[in-house]
């Protein structure tokens, strides 16, 4: 932790990166999924969020702003949280919206129901 943050304590870095930045990433991933956008939008949203978290470290604790290693670590943390939130929300959406077709499969997934209507085979119509 000392190599990443020079002028702040570990608990300050945890509060800023995990609690504030991670909370924002969780809410952003949820909002992106709820508007039926793709995962690529969530991944792109990580870049400005990581820049903002890095800026807060710079503004509050006089950390260096343009050092790549802390930014990459913060971006990786935020990316993992935003993707986790996105997938969790999307799984819940699929099960709630298409309840006759899908059922939950863990906290991050869904699967086809056993009693789901089968799609007709178009090749059978021409025989």
Coordinates of C-alpha atoms in Angstrom, one line a residue:
X1 CA 0.0 0.0 0.0
X2 CA 2.9 2.4 0.7
X3 CA 4.1 2.1 -2.9
X4 CA 0.7 3.1 -4.2
X5 CA -0.2 5.9 -1.8
X6 CA 2.6 8.1 -0.5
X7 CA 0.8 10.8 1.6
X8 CA -2.2 9.0 2.9
X9 CA -2.9 6.1 5.3
X10 CA -4.3 2.8 4.2
X11 CA -7.7 3.4 5.7
X12 CA -8.0 6.7 3.8
X13 CA -7.3 4.9 0.6
X14 CA -9.8 2.2 1.4
X15 CA -12.5 4.8 2.2
X16 CA -11.9 6.8 -1.0
X17 CA -11.3 3.9 -3.4
X18 CA -13.6 1.1 -2.1
X19 CA -16.4 2.9 -0.3
X20 CA -16.8 6.1 -2.3
X21 CA -15.5 5.0 -5.6
X22 CA -16.7 1.5 -5.3
X23 CA -20.2 2.7 -4.3
X24 CA -20.3 4.9 -7.3
X25 CA -19.2 2.1 -9.5
X26 CA -21.8 -0.2 -8.1
X27 CA -24.6 2.4 -8.7
X28 CA -23.2 3.1 -12.2
X29 CA -23.2 -0.6 -13.1
X30 CA -26.7 -1.0 -11.9
X31 CA -28.0 2.1 -13.7
X32 CA -26.3 1.0 -17.0
X33 CA -27.9 -2.4 -16.7
X34 CA -31.3 -1.1 -15.8
X35 CA -31.4 1.0 -19.0
X36 CA -30.6 -2.2 -21.1
X37 CA -27.3 -0.9 -22.3
X38 CA -24.4 -3.3 -22.9
X39 CA -21.5 -4.3 -20.8
X40 CA -19.2 -2.3 -23.1
X41 CA -20.8 0.9 -21.8
X42 CA -20.1 -0.1 -18.2
X43 CA -16.5 -0.8 -19.1
X44 CA -16.1 2.6 -20.8
X45 CA -17.7 4.3 -17.7
X46 CA -14.9 3.0 -15.6
X47 CA -12.3 5.2 -17.1
X48 CA -13.7 8.6 -16.0
X49 CA -14.7 7.1 -12.7
X50 CA -11.1 6.0 -12.1
X51 CA -9.9 9.5 -13.1
X52 CA -12.3 11.1 -10.6
X53 CA -11.2 8.8 -7.8
X54 CA -7.5 9.6 -8.6
X55 CA -8.3 13.3 -8.6
X56 CA -9.9 13.1 -5.2
X57 CA -6.8 11.4 -3.8
X58 CA -4.8 14.2 -5.4
X59 CA -7.0 17.0 -4.1
X60 CA -7.5 15.8 -0.5
X61 CA -4.2 14.1 0.3
X62 CA -1.7 15.7 -2.1
X63 CA -1.1 12.4 -3.9
X64 CA 0.6 12.5 -7.3
X65 CA -2.0 12.9 -10.0
X66 CA -0.4 11.4 -13.1
X67 CA 1.2 8.3 -11.7
X68 CA 0.0 5.3 -13.8
X69 CA 0.3 2.4 -11.2
X70 CA -2.2 3.8 -8.6
X71 CA -4.6 4.7 -11.4
X72 CA -4.5 1.2 -12.9
X73 CA -5.1 -0.4 -9.5
X74 CA -8.1 1.9 -8.8
X75 CA -9.4 1.3 -12.3
X76 CA -9.2 -2.4 -11.8
X77 CA -11.1 -2.2 -8.6
X78 CA -13.8 0.0 -10.0
X79 CA -14.0 -2.2 -13.2
X80 CA -14.5 -5.3 -11.1
X81 CA -17.3 -3.7 -9.1
X82 CA -19.0 -2.1 -12.0
X83 CA -19.0 -5.4 -13.9
X84 CA -20.2 -7.3 -10.9
X85 CA -23.1 -4.9 -10.3
X86 CA -24.0 -4.9 -14.0
X87 CA -24.2 -8.7 -14.2
X88 CA -26.1 -9.0 -10.9
X89 CA -28.7 -6.4 -12.1
X90 CA -29.0 -8.0 -15.6
X91 CA -29.6 -11.4 -14.1
X92 CA -32.4 -10.1 -11.9
X93 CA -33.8 -8.2 -14.9
X94 CA -33.9 -11.3 -17.1
X95 CA -35.6 -13.4 -14.4
X96 CA -38.2 -10.7 -13.5
X97 CA -39.0 -9.5 -17.0
X98 CA -39.0 -12.9 -18.7
X99 CA -40.3 -15.0 -15.8
X100 CA -42.0 -17.5 -18.1
X101 CA -38.7 -18.2 -19.9
X102 CA -35.8 -17.9 -17.4
X103 CA -35.2 -18.8 -13.8
X104 CA -32.3 -17.7 -11.5
X105 CA -29.0 -19.6 -11.7
X106 CA -26.9 -18.2 -8.9
X107 CA -26.6 -14.5 -8.0
X108 CA -25.1 -13.5 -11.4
X109 CA -26.8 -15.7 -13.9
X110 CA -30.0 -17.1 -15.3
X111 CA -31.0 -20.2 -17.2
X112 CA -33.8 -21.4 -19.4
X113 CA -36.7 -22.9 -17.4
X114 CA -37.5 -26.5 -17.8
X115 CA -41.1 -25.7 -18.7
X116 CA -40.3 -22.9 -21.1
X117 CA -42.2 -22.9 -24.4
X118 CA -40.2 -24.6 -27.1
X119 CA -39.4 -22.7 -30.3
X120 CA -40.9 -24.4 -33.3
X121 CA -38.4 -25.9 -35.8
X122 CA -39.0 -24.1 -39.1
X123 CA -37.6 -27.1 -41.1
X124 CA -40.5 -29.2 -39.9
X125 CA -43.0 -26.9 -41.7
X126 CA -41.5 -27.7 -45.1
X127 CA -41.7 -31.5 -45.0

